[in-house]
Tab-separated table of C-alpha atoms and ligand atoms in Angstrom:
chain	number	residue	atom	x	y	z
A	11	ASP	CA	104.248	-59.637	104.108
A	12	GLY	CA	101.050	-60.764	105.795
A	13	ASP	CA	102.295	-59.689	109.219
A	14	VAL	CA	102.598	-56.053	108.315
A	15	PHE	CA	99.483	-53.860	108.339
A	16	LYS	CA	98.927	-52.194	104.992
A	17	TYR	CA	98.738	-48.468	104.428
A	18	TYR	CA	95.726	-46.839	102.787
A	19	ALA	CA	95.691	-44.707	99.642
A	20	ASP	CA	93.538	-44.412	96.489
A	21	GLY	CA	90.771	-46.233	98.324
A	22	GLU	CA	92.909	-49.374	98.651
A	23	TRP	CA	95.053	-51.141	101.231
A	24	LYS	CA	98.609	-51.369	99.954
A	25	VAL	CA	102.021	-52.819	100.669
A	26	SER	CA	104.809	-50.256	100.471
A	27	ALA	CA	107.382	-50.601	97.740
A	28	SER	CA	110.016	-50.026	100.437
A	29	LYS	CA	109.441	-53.575	101.679
A	30	LYS	CA	110.306	-52.108	105.065
A	31	SER	CA	108.209	-51.910	108.175
A	32	VAL	CA	108.068	-50.021	111.455
A	33	GLY	CA	107.572	-52.015	114.642
A	34	ILE	CA	105.112	-51.040	117.353
A	35	THR	CA	106.228	-51.985	120.848
A	36	ASN	CA	103.580	-52.974	123.362
A	37	PRO	CA	104.322	-50.703	126.363
A	38	SER	CA	103.243	-53.445	128.789
A	39	THR	CA	105.225	-56.387	127.392
A	40	LEU	CA	108.009	-54.419	125.650
A	41	LYS	CA	107.602	-56.846	122.756
A	42	THR	CA	106.848	-55.926	119.159
A	43	GLN	CA	103.074	-56.112	118.955
A	44	TYR	CA	102.411	-55.008	115.395
A	45	LYS	CA	104.214	-53.819	112.306
A	46	VAL	CA	103.124	-51.159	109.833
A	47	GLN	CA	104.432	-50.194	106.406
A	48	ALA	CA	107.327	-47.772	106.113
A	49	CYS	CA	105.956	-45.757	103.203
A	50	THR	CA	108.267	-44.155	100.673
A	51	GLN	CA	108.428	-40.528	99.588
A	52	GLU	CA	107.005	-41.518	96.231
A	53	GLU	CA	104.002	-43.079	97.952
A	54	VAL	CA	103.452	-39.858	99.903
A	55	ASN	CA	103.558	-37.805	96.704
A	56	LYS	CA	101.140	-40.171	94.988
A	57	ALA	CA	98.675	-40.110	97.914
A	58	ILE	CA	98.671	-36.307	97.983
A	59	GLU	CA	98.103	-36.209	94.233
A	60	SER	CA	95.133	-38.581	94.480
A	61	ALA	CA	93.777	-36.620	97.423
A	62	HIS	CA	93.702	-33.473	95.289
A	63	ALA	CA	91.814	-35.203	92.509
A	64	ALA	CA	89.296	-36.714	94.938
A	65	GLN	CA	88.856	-33.411	96.765
A	66	LYS	CA	87.621	-31.736	93.583
A	67	ILE	CA	84.830	-34.304	93.309
A	68	TRP	CA	84.085	-34.269	97.036
A	69	ALA	CA	83.763	-30.486	97.179
A	70	LYS	CA	81.024	-30.714	94.525
A	71	THR	CA	79.211	-33.527	96.343
A	72	PRO	CA	76.063	-32.084	97.981
A	73	LEU	CA	76.594	-31.247	101.615
A	74	TRP	CA	73.811	-33.547	102.813
A	75	LYS	CA	75.483	-36.466	101.026
A	76	ARG	CA	78.808	-35.637	102.663
A	77	ALA	CA	77.039	-35.566	106.017
A	78	GLU	CA	75.374	-38.904	105.283
A	79	ALA	CA	78.734	-40.517	104.570
A	80	LEU	CA	80.101	-39.182	107.842
A	81	HIS	CA	77.118	-40.523	109.753
A	82	ARG	CA	77.719	-43.940	108.180
A	83	PHE	CA	81.376	-43.713	109.197
A	84	ALA	CA	80.380	-42.844	112.789
A	85	GLY	CA	78.012	-45.818	112.962
A	86	ILE	CA	80.549	-48.317	111.647
A	87	LEU	CA	83.223	-46.962	113.981
A	88	LYS	CA	80.985	-47.396	117.003
A	89	ASP	CA	80.191	-50.954	115.914
A	90	GLN	CA	83.916	-51.666	115.898
A	91	LYS	CA	84.515	-50.226	119.353
A	92	ASN	CA	85.630	-53.440	121.030
A	93	ALA	CA	88.015	-54.491	118.282
A	94	ILE	CA	89.617	-51.045	118.115
A	95	ALA	CA	89.826	-50.869	121.898
A	96	GLU	CA	91.760	-54.124	121.854
A	97	SER	CA	94.496	-52.604	119.715
A	98	LEU	CA	94.516	-49.395	121.787
A	99	VAL	CA	95.155	-51.527	124.858
A	100	LYS	CA	98.068	-53.275	123.157
A	101	GLU	CA	99.631	-50.291	121.378
A	102	ILE	CA	99.336	-47.502	123.904
A	103	ALA	CA	98.415	-49.366	127.126
A	104	LYS	CA	95.239	-47.364	127.588
A	105	PRO	CA	92.935	-49.083	130.110
A	106	GLN	CA	90.378	-51.236	128.301
A	107	LYS	CA	87.299	-49.241	129.391
A	108	ASP	CA	88.895	-45.912	128.487
A	109	SER	CA	89.858	-47.374	125.121
A	110	VAL	CA	86.219	-48.220	124.390
A	111	THR	CA	85.221	-44.727	125.534
A	112	GLU	CA	87.748	-43.199	123.152
A	113	VAL	CA	86.143	-44.964	120.196
A	114	VAL	CA	82.567	-44.141	121.190
A	115	ARG	CA	83.508	-40.498	121.788
A	116	SER	CA	85.068	-40.497	118.320
A	117	GLY	CA	81.869	-41.759	116.715
A	118	ASP	CA	79.908	-39.057	118.517
A	119	LEU	CA	82.416	-36.457	117.379
A	120	ILE	CA	82.044	-37.485	113.729
A	121	SER	CA	78.242	-37.275	113.915
A	122	TYR	CA	78.418	-33.919	115.663
A	123	ALA	CA	80.812	-32.590	113.006
A	124	ALA	CA	78.389	-33.727	110.298
A	125	GLU	CA	75.479	-31.941	112.021
A	126	GLU	CA	77.448	-28.796	112.773
A	127	GLY	CA	79.119	-28.658	109.373
A	128	ILE	CA	75.916	-29.004	107.428
A	129	ARG	CA	74.581	-25.873	109.149
A	130	ILE	CA	77.738	-23.778	109.171
A	131	MET	CA	78.462	-24.499	105.504
A	132	ALA	CA	74.893	-23.626	104.566
A	133	GLU	CA	75.316	-20.106	105.807
A	134	GLY	CA	76.728	-17.431	103.576
A	135	LYS	CA	76.695	-13.662	103.655
A	136	PHE	CA	75.024	-11.096	101.469
A	137	LEU	CA	76.506	-7.593	101.703
A	138	LEU	CA	75.556	-4.302	100.118
A	139	SER	CA	78.212	-1.801	99.062
A	140	ASP	CA	76.709	1.481	100.236
A	141	SER	CA	77.737	1.040	103.868
A	142	PHE	CA	81.278	1.996	102.965
A	143	PRO	CA	81.956	5.686	102.177
A	144	GLY	CA	82.128	6.532	98.508
A	145	ASN	CA	79.952	3.650	97.349
A	146	GLY	CA	76.475	3.521	95.950
A	147	ARG	CA	74.162	0.529	96.302
A	148	ASN	CA	75.435	-1.020	93.100
A	149	LYS	CA	77.558	-3.911	94.386
A	150	TYR	CA	76.156	-7.114	95.847
A	151	CYS	CA	78.649	-9.335	97.612
A	152	LEU	CA	77.835	-13.037	98.040
A	153	ALA	CA	80.322	-14.674	100.399
A	154	SER	CA	80.413	-18.340	101.309
A	155	LYS	CA	82.811	-20.881	102.768
A	156	ILE	CA	84.914	-23.133	100.571
A	157	PRO	CA	87.329	-25.904	101.568
A	158	LEU	CA	91.087	-25.405	101.790
A	159	GLY	CA	92.036	-28.496	99.750
A	160	VAL	CA	94.111	-31.267	101.351
A	161	VAL	CA	94.460	-31.293	105.137
A	162	LEU	CA	97.366	-33.129	106.739
A	163	CYS	CA	96.244	-34.616	110.053
A	164	ILE	CA	98.848	-35.707	112.589
A	165	PRO	CA	97.417	-37.024	115.854
A	166	PRO	CA	99.490	-38.115	118.885
A	167	PHE	CA	99.818	-41.504	120.567
A	168	ASN	CA	97.541	-40.694	123.507
A	169	TYR	CA	94.353	-40.493	121.416
A	170	PRO	CA	95.296	-42.076	118.088
A	171	VAL	CA	91.642	-42.535	117.118
A	172	ASN	CA	89.925	-39.597	118.783
A	173	LEU	CA	92.485	-36.941	117.962
A	174	ALA	CA	92.562	-38.296	114.412
A	175	VAL	CA	88.805	-37.989	113.867
A	176	SER	CA	88.722	-34.607	115.613
A	177	LYS	CA	90.750	-33.431	112.612
A	178	ILE	CA	89.391	-35.730	109.884
A	179	ALA	CA	85.657	-35.154	110.465
A	180	PRO	CA	85.719	-31.332	110.295
A	181	ALA	CA	88.025	-31.578	107.266
A	182	LEU	CA	85.736	-33.960	105.379
A	183	ILE	CA	82.420	-32.286	106.113
A	184	THR	CA	83.785	-28.975	104.834
A	185	GLY	CA	84.813	-30.603	101.545
A	186	ASN	CA	88.519	-31.175	102.127
A	187	ALA	CA	90.570	-34.305	101.462
A	188	VAL	CA	92.712	-35.786	104.222
A	189	ILE	CA	96.163	-37.270	104.509
A	190	LEU	CA	96.479	-38.941	107.887
A	191	LYS	CA	99.885	-39.639	109.391
A	192	PRO	CA	99.076	-41.814	112.419
A	193	PRO	CA	101.468	-41.892	115.355
A	194	THR	CA	103.597	-45.049	115.244
A	195	GLN	CA	102.310	-46.051	118.687
A	196	GLY	CA	98.591	-46.190	117.921
A	197	ALA	CA	98.936	-46.660	114.160
A	198	VAL	CA	97.010	-49.930	114.021
A	199	SER	CA	94.067	-48.459	115.947
A	200	ALA	CA	94.097	-45.506	113.558
A	201	LEU	CA	94.228	-47.822	110.530
A	202	HIS	CA	91.259	-49.742	111.891
A	203	MET	CA	89.388	-46.442	112.236
A	204	VAL	CA	90.315	-45.608	108.622
A	205	HIS	CA	88.933	-48.961	107.545
A	206	CYS	CA	85.590	-47.887	109.044
A	207	ALA	CA	85.738	-44.813	106.813
A	208	HIS	CA	86.608	-47.076	103.887
A	209	MET	CA	83.500	-49.161	104.538
A	210	ALA	CA	81.369	-46.021	104.842
A	211	GLY	CA	82.241	-45.226	101.220
A	212	PHE	CA	84.052	-41.993	100.441
A	213	PRO	CA	85.473	-41.209	96.985
A	214	LYS	CA	88.688	-43.116	96.271
A	215	GLY	CA	91.744	-41.161	97.364
A	216	LEU	CA	89.837	-38.690	99.528
A	217	LEU	CA	91.332	-40.137	102.684
A	218	ALA	CA	94.785	-41.685	102.904
A	219	ALA	CA	96.631	-43.113	105.897
A	220	ILE	CA	100.372	-43.069	105.438
A	221	THR	CA	102.473	-44.900	107.980
A	222	GLY	CA	106.215	-44.731	108.345
A	223	LYS	CA	109.086	-43.074	110.070
A	224	GLY	CA	108.733	-39.352	110.711
A	225	SER	CA	112.438	-39.004	110.003
A	226	GLU	CA	111.914	-40.359	106.475
A	227	ILE	CA	108.608	-38.858	105.367
A	228	GLY	CA	107.800	-36.226	108.014
A	229	ASP	CA	109.471	-33.230	106.387
A	230	LEU	CA	108.226	-34.210	102.957
A	231	MET	CA	104.646	-34.290	104.210
A	232	THR	CA	104.711	-31.121	106.286
A	233	MET	CA	106.582	-29.082	103.661
A	234	HIS	CA	104.735	-30.523	100.676
A	235	PRO	CA	103.286	-27.886	98.306
A	236	GLY	CA	100.213	-30.114	97.921
A	237	ILE	CA	99.275	-29.762	101.600
A	238	ASP	CA	96.897	-26.876	102.259
A	239	CYS	CA	96.509	-27.089	106.041
A	240	ILE	CA	98.161	-28.946	108.909
A	241	SER	CA	96.341	-30.023	112.033
A	242	PHE	CA	98.830	-31.419	114.510
A	243	THR	CA	98.684	-32.583	118.119
A	244	GLY	CA	101.832	-33.706	119.838
A	245	GLY	CA	105.091	-32.501	121.294
A	246	ASP	CA	108.004	-30.292	120.283
A	247	THR	CA	107.897	-31.573	116.698
A	248	GLY	CA	105.013	-29.151	116.257
A	249	ILE	CA	107.319	-26.193	116.772
A	250	SER	CA	109.666	-27.334	114.011
A	251	ILE	CA	106.693	-28.102	111.748
A	252	SER	CA	105.414	-24.536	112.250
A	253	LYS	CA	108.797	-23.146	111.256
A	254	LYS	CA	109.083	-25.285	108.142
A	255	ALA	CA	105.486	-25.240	106.872
A	256	GLY	CA	104.471	-23.017	104.015
A	257	MET	CA	101.904	-20.236	103.987
A	258	ILE	CA	99.032	-22.440	105.085
A	259	PRO	CA	96.699	-22.450	108.098
A	260	LEU	CA	98.133	-24.379	111.022
A	261	GLN	CA	96.344	-25.853	113.983
A	262	MET	CA	98.776	-27.037	116.628
A	263	GLU	CA	98.366	-28.391	120.117
A	264	LEU	CA	101.700	-29.050	121.734
A	265	GLY	CA	101.255	-30.024	125.343
A	266	GLY	CA	100.644	-28.322	128.628
A	267	LYS	CA	101.655	-27.855	132.217
A	268	ASP	CA	98.141	-27.343	133.492
A	269	CYS	CA	98.199	-25.613	136.834
A	270	CYS	CA	95.614	-26.347	139.519
A	271	ILE	CA	95.254	-23.454	141.948
A	272	VAL	CA	93.511	-24.334	145.202
A	273	LEU	CA	92.294	-21.385	147.278
A	274	GLU	CA	91.714	-21.353	151.020
A	275	ASP	CA	87.935	-21.610	150.690
A	276	ALA	CA	88.006	-24.504	148.208
A	277	ASP	CA	85.972	-27.677	148.578
A	278	LEU	CA	89.034	-29.829	149.243
A	279	GLU	CA	87.206	-33.102	148.718
A	280	LEU	CA	86.161	-31.924	145.269
A	281	ALA	CA	89.669	-30.671	144.496
A	282	ALA	CA	91.243	-33.972	145.597
A	283	ASN	CA	88.806	-36.015	143.501
A	284	ASN	CA	89.628	-33.878	140.501
A	285	VAL	CA	93.361	-34.297	141.017
A	286	ILE	CA	92.863	-38.066	140.984
A	287	LYS	CA	90.727	-38.017	137.846
A	288	GLY	CA	92.376	-35.075	136.123
A	289	GLY	CA	95.960	-35.848	137.063
A	290	TYR	CA	96.402	-39.592	137.187
A	291	SER	CA	93.925	-40.949	134.619
A	292	TYR	CA	95.704	-42.640	131.719
A	293	SER	CA	98.782	-42.306	133.916
A	294	GLY	CA	98.932	-38.552	133.352
A	295	GLN	CA	99.480	-38.957	129.610
A	296	ARG	CA	97.023	-36.261	128.607
A	297	CYS	CA	97.907	-32.776	127.412
A	298	THR	CA	95.178	-31.515	129.718
A	299	ALA	CA	96.216	-33.456	132.815
A	300	ILE	CA	96.793	-31.487	136.015
A	301	LYS	CA	100.578	-31.188	135.971
A	302	VAL	CA	101.211	-28.921	138.936
A	303	ILE	CA	99.166	-28.157	142.053
A	304	CYS	CA	99.559	-24.709	143.634
A	305	VAL	CA	97.777	-24.847	146.968
A	306	MET	CA	97.459	-22.184	149.655
A	307	GLU	CA	99.667	-23.134	152.592
A	308	SER	CA	96.828	-23.029	155.142
A	309	VAL	CA	94.907	-25.843	153.380
A	310	ALA	CA	97.835	-27.688	151.813
A	311	GLU	CA	98.185	-30.292	154.552
A	312	GLU	CA	94.526	-31.279	154.366
A	313	LEU	CA	94.425	-31.366	150.577
A	314	VAL	CA	97.587	-33.440	150.335
A	315	LYS	CA	96.242	-35.868	152.947
A	316	LYS	CA	93.062	-36.359	150.952
A	317	ILE	CA	94.919	-36.887	147.668
A	318	VAL	CA	97.384	-39.346	149.217
A	319	GLU	CA	94.515	-41.303	150.761
A	320	LYS	CA	92.674	-41.495	147.427
A	321	MET	CA	95.875	-42.485	145.619
A	322	THR	CA	96.076	-45.672	147.658
A	323	LYS	CA	92.905	-46.788	145.857
A	324	LEU	CA	94.424	-46.388	142.386
A	325	LYS	CA	94.920	-49.808	140.826
A	326	VAL	CA	98.379	-50.122	139.312
A	327	GLY	CA	98.927	-52.742	136.636
A	328	MET	CA	97.994	-53.771	133.147
A	329	PRO	CA	95.512	-52.061	130.792
A	330	GLU	CA	93.817	-55.388	130.055
A	331	ASP	CA	92.822	-55.529	133.742
A	332	ASN	CA	91.425	-52.018	133.590
A	333	CYS	CA	93.982	-50.696	136.040
A	334	ASP	CA	94.012	-46.951	136.659
A	335	ILE	CA	97.760	-46.638	136.321
A	336	THR	CA	99.214	-48.550	133.378
A	337	PRO	CA	102.658	-48.584	131.741
A	338	VAL	CA	103.665	-45.309	130.117
A	339	VAL	CA	104.014	-45.370	126.365
A	340	SER	CA	107.742	-46.018	125.982
A	341	GLU	CA	110.956	-46.694	127.774
A	342	SER	CA	112.302	-43.276	126.826
A	343	SER	CA	109.215	-41.655	128.321
A	344	ALA	CA	109.667	-43.663	131.537
A	345	ASN	CA	113.328	-42.633	131.665
A	346	PHE	CA	112.401	-38.982	131.204
A	347	ILE	CA	109.877	-39.169	134.054
A	348	GLN	CA	112.463	-40.870	136.247
A	349	GLY	CA	114.913	-38.049	135.487
A	350	LEU	CA	112.410	-35.432	136.683
A	351	VAL	CA	111.689	-37.437	139.833
A	352	GLU	CA	115.375	-37.927	140.670
A	353	ASP	CA	116.044	-34.232	140.167
A	354	ALA	CA	113.251	-33.351	142.625
A	355	LYS	CA	114.546	-35.908	145.130
A	356	THR	CA	118.086	-34.534	144.974
A	357	LYS	CA	116.818	-31.010	145.499
A	358	GLY	CA	114.883	-31.946	148.636
A	359	ALA	CA	111.249	-32.517	147.597
A	360	LYS	CA	109.061	-34.526	149.951
A	361	PHE	CA	107.796	-37.817	148.564
A	362	HIS	CA	104.474	-39.156	149.806
A	363	GLN	CA	105.096	-42.559	148.228
A	364	GLU	CA	108.140	-44.611	147.391
A	365	TRP	CA	109.495	-44.297	143.863
A	366	LYS	CA	108.701	-47.559	142.140
A	367	ARG	CA	109.154	-48.521	138.509
A	368	GLU	CA	108.792	-51.882	136.765
A	369	ASN	CA	109.875	-51.414	133.132
A	370	ASN	CA	107.412	-48.810	131.789
A	371	LEU	CA	105.061	-49.109	134.743
A	372	ILE	CA	105.535	-46.161	137.060
A	373	TYR	CA	103.689	-46.146	140.364
A	374	PRO	CA	101.807	-42.900	141.053
A	375	LEU	CA	103.616	-40.219	142.992
A	376	LEU	CA	102.661	-36.995	144.706
A	377	ILE	CA	105.777	-34.908	145.136
A	378	ASP	CA	105.394	-32.229	147.801
A	379	ASN	CA	107.247	-29.054	148.829
A	380	VAL	CA	108.359	-28.561	145.241
A	381	THR	CA	110.383	-25.387	144.683
A	382	PRO	CA	111.061	-23.396	141.501
A	383	ASP	CA	114.592	-24.751	141.164
A	384	MET	CA	113.224	-28.236	140.477
A	385	ARG	CA	112.626	-29.277	136.869
A	386	ILE	CA	109.304	-30.882	137.779
A	387	ALA	CA	107.933	-27.446	138.722
A	388	TRP	CA	108.146	-26.461	135.047
A	389	GLU	CA	108.427	-29.511	132.819
A	390	GLU	CA	105.703	-31.841	131.623
A	391	PRO	CA	106.318	-35.420	132.853
A	392	PHE	CA	103.491	-37.070	130.837
A	393	GLY	CA	103.389	-39.664	133.590
A	394	PRO	CA	101.636	-40.374	136.912
A	395	VAL	CA	103.733	-37.904	138.873
A	396	ILE	CA	102.323	-34.621	140.196
A	397	PRO	CA	104.256	-31.868	141.982
A	398	VAL	CA	102.716	-29.792	144.781
A	399	ILE	CA	103.841	-26.219	145.319
A	400	ARG	CA	102.669	-24.677	148.582
A	401	ILE	CA	101.895	-20.999	148.030
A	402	LYS	CA	101.525	-18.113	150.485
A	403	THR	CA	99.514	-15.909	148.150
A	404	VAL	CA	97.201	-16.510	145.207
A	405	GLU	CA	99.509	-14.291	143.139
A	406	GLU	CA	102.280	-16.842	143.599
A	407	GLY	CA	100.074	-19.517	142.011
A	408	ILE	CA	99.107	-17.209	139.167
A	409	HIS	CA	102.791	-16.483	138.616
A	410	PHE	CA	103.589	-20.210	138.343
A	411	CYS	CA	100.880	-20.578	135.768
A	412	ASN	CA	101.913	-17.555	133.727
A	413	ALA	CA	105.671	-18.038	133.903
A	414	ASN	CA	105.471	-21.435	132.212
A	415	ASN	CA	106.065	-21.698	128.477
A	416	PHE	CA	103.085	-24.012	128.267
A	417	ALA	CA	99.639	-22.472	128.533
A	418	LEU	CA	96.996	-24.976	127.526
A	419	GLN	CA	94.493	-25.145	130.374
A	420	GLY	CA	94.384	-24.643	134.113
A	421	CYS	CA	91.899	-24.838	136.941
A	422	VAL	CA	90.948	-23.028	140.100
A	423	PHE	CA	89.093	-24.382	143.118
A	424	SER	CA	87.127	-21.942	145.279
A	425	LYS	CA	83.583	-21.736	146.650
A	426	ASP	CA	83.567	-18.016	145.862
A	427	ILE	CA	82.714	-17.688	142.171
A	428	ASN	CA	83.769	-14.024	142.073
A	429	LYS	CA	87.217	-14.874	143.411
A	430	ALA	CA	87.494	-17.833	141.045
A	431	ILE	CA	86.694	-15.636	138.064
A	432	LEU	CA	89.309	-13.071	139.097
A	433	VAL	CA	91.933	-15.826	139.322
A	434	SER	CA	90.742	-17.299	136.029
A	435	ASN	CA	91.081	-13.896	134.359
A	436	ALA	CA	94.614	-13.554	135.685
A	437	MET	CA	95.724	-17.005	134.476
A	438	GLU	CA	97.097	-16.580	130.971
A	439	THR	CA	96.203	-19.940	129.442
A	440	GLY	CA	93.841	-21.196	126.745
A	441	THR	CA	91.075	-22.427	129.066
A	442	ILE	CA	90.449	-22.269	132.806
A	443	GLN	CA	88.081	-24.683	134.477
A	444	ILE	CA	86.439	-23.454	137.645
A	445	ASN	CA	85.942	-26.239	140.199
A	446	SER	CA	86.835	-29.042	137.825
A	447	ALA	CA	89.957	-30.575	136.332
A	448	PRO	CA	91.108	-29.411	132.900
A	449	ALA	CA	89.649	-31.319	129.952
A	450	ARG	CA	89.253	-30.888	126.233
A	451	GLY	CA	85.634	-32.041	126.076
A	452	PRO	CA	82.762	-31.643	125.503
A	453	ASP	CA	84.260	-31.787	122.049
A	454	HIS	CA	82.401	-28.823	120.610
A	455	PHE	CA	83.973	-26.449	123.152
A	456	PRO	CA	86.859	-24.354	121.875
A	457	PHE	CA	90.221	-25.921	122.697
A	458	GLN	CA	93.397	-23.899	122.362
A	459	GLY	CA	96.769	-23.249	123.859
A	460	LEU	CA	98.652	-20.012	124.266
A	461	ARG	CA	102.443	-19.587	124.040
A	462	ASP	CA	104.251	-22.912	123.386
A	463	SER	CA	101.020	-24.870	123.819
A	464	GLY	CA	100.049	-24.139	120.269
A	465	ILE	CA	98.317	-22.053	117.675
A	466	GLY	CA	94.766	-22.026	116.418
A	467	THR	CA	91.647	-23.282	118.140
A	468	GLN	CA	90.293	-26.813	117.939
A	469	GLY	CA	86.909	-28.163	118.981
A	470	VAL	CA	84.443	-29.282	116.319
A	471	THR	CA	82.964	-25.868	115.512
A	472	ASN	CA	86.262	-24.018	115.479
A	473	SER	CA	87.941	-26.666	113.360
A	474	ILE	CA	85.131	-26.441	110.818
A	475	HIS	CA	85.701	-22.696	110.508
A	476	MET	CA	89.464	-23.107	110.439
A	477	MET	CA	89.391	-25.664	107.632
A	478	THR	CA	87.570	-23.341	105.256
A	479	LYS	CA	88.205	-20.022	103.611
A	480	VAL	CA	85.823	-17.396	102.350
A	481	LYS	CA	85.073	-17.014	98.687
A	482	SER	CA	83.158	-13.973	97.432
A	483	THR	CA	81.329	-13.214	94.244
A	484	VAL	CA	80.518	-9.541	93.706
A	485	ILE	CA	77.690	-8.644	91.365
A	486	ASN	CA	78.223	-5.174	89.911
A	487	LEU	CA	75.133	-3.392	88.733
A	488	PRO	CA	75.358	-0.697	86.094
B	508	LIG	O1	95.596	-33.371	123.404
B	508	LIG	C1	94.468	-33.337	124.130
B	508	LIG	C2	94.373	-34.500	125.065
B	508	LIG	O2	95.633	-34.840	125.565
B	508	LIG	C3	93.447	-34.193	126.179
B	508	LIG	O3	92.182	-34.553	125.871
B	508	LIG	O4	89.920	-35.236	126.418
B	508	LIG	O5	91.820	-36.017	127.814
B	508	LIG	O6	91.095	-33.649	127.927
B	508	LIG	P1	91.188	-34.893	127.068
């Protein structure tokens, strides 16, 4: 069927034997925009088998050649930025400019991974035995990094290209093969990215992109004995994957409720600007978005006033028009957000704007005087809706941060760096930004969540380390 995008395995674009497809709904029009193949279990098995065969060859390919291939991939991807951005706009309603940025950032990430990997993989260790009691100097240990085998990469809808390459590039440079399971929403953008890799020329089978329903092939992929590592970004599914997966390294990033603590001496203009950028961009559909503001009572009024004023300048509309607030990814997501908002309304929160929703398009809201009995104080809306909790003490803010199951990032605003560091130390989350909104990038910084926000550390350098193991050869002298 010419209308259905093919899946990729064995270095070829293929039609699934299932003759079934999965539809991708455009969040803005609510119409089916694209269709992708619903791959069968047999096709998954075959792709993993080919990946293993290709990985053996790839691992023996000189590192500089692997890096060269990745650089080619990065170049082709950047050349395709406008075409890929077009599908991002249609599949996930990301504003057009941000969609282009996602692709360019992805190209940069691939090149960086090639540069970083070539150096990290070149380094080994030479150890002598006589440091440890009871040993003479008769054993020489040569330790170096080797790949894990086949890495299963599962990115989410919000960065279907970038969070795919942030897994694929470290996997490939270290000599692994990759099975990519793109998110349904974002699959076509991911397939286009894979086509760039195809044109760059990797061994056949080294990279596969398997599309289909998670309910049909998800468990098979994540529990497959041929998968040697899983790198996942997404929601709750990650928790069930962790429970089902075998004894393999897991890298999981499962969302956040990033808390923004604003102290009395904060630069409120700076804090308000960061709430706008860090809370409402891509309609709040980022794991690292500010998802709750804890502001000291004495400055709350002024901060809220500034944010509300800046919110009036947010353009609400369609991604094609580069609006700031665009439709959220699905109807079920919009319904979930609405549920959180209604709960807060019923329980007496103060709304600074009217609730307004047109299909999946939700107008931005700042919900004030939020109390702990409201769901929005704890849950992640993944939409353009931010709760404000007015706090009497800094400890109260720290408590809100630490009592949440999510613990990805957080931020603190204060002109006193010593105070900010004390608060940062007390906030039990993966990363704290001082005087800026949470963010994953620059992409070589470590990126990790504590508690239900995940396991393992991402970021180019950390992923490179994580996707390898150590192999030693010990030379025993007489
Ligand atoms: O999952 C990470 C993503 O949601 C946040 O990335 O770059 O927007 O901070 P970024």
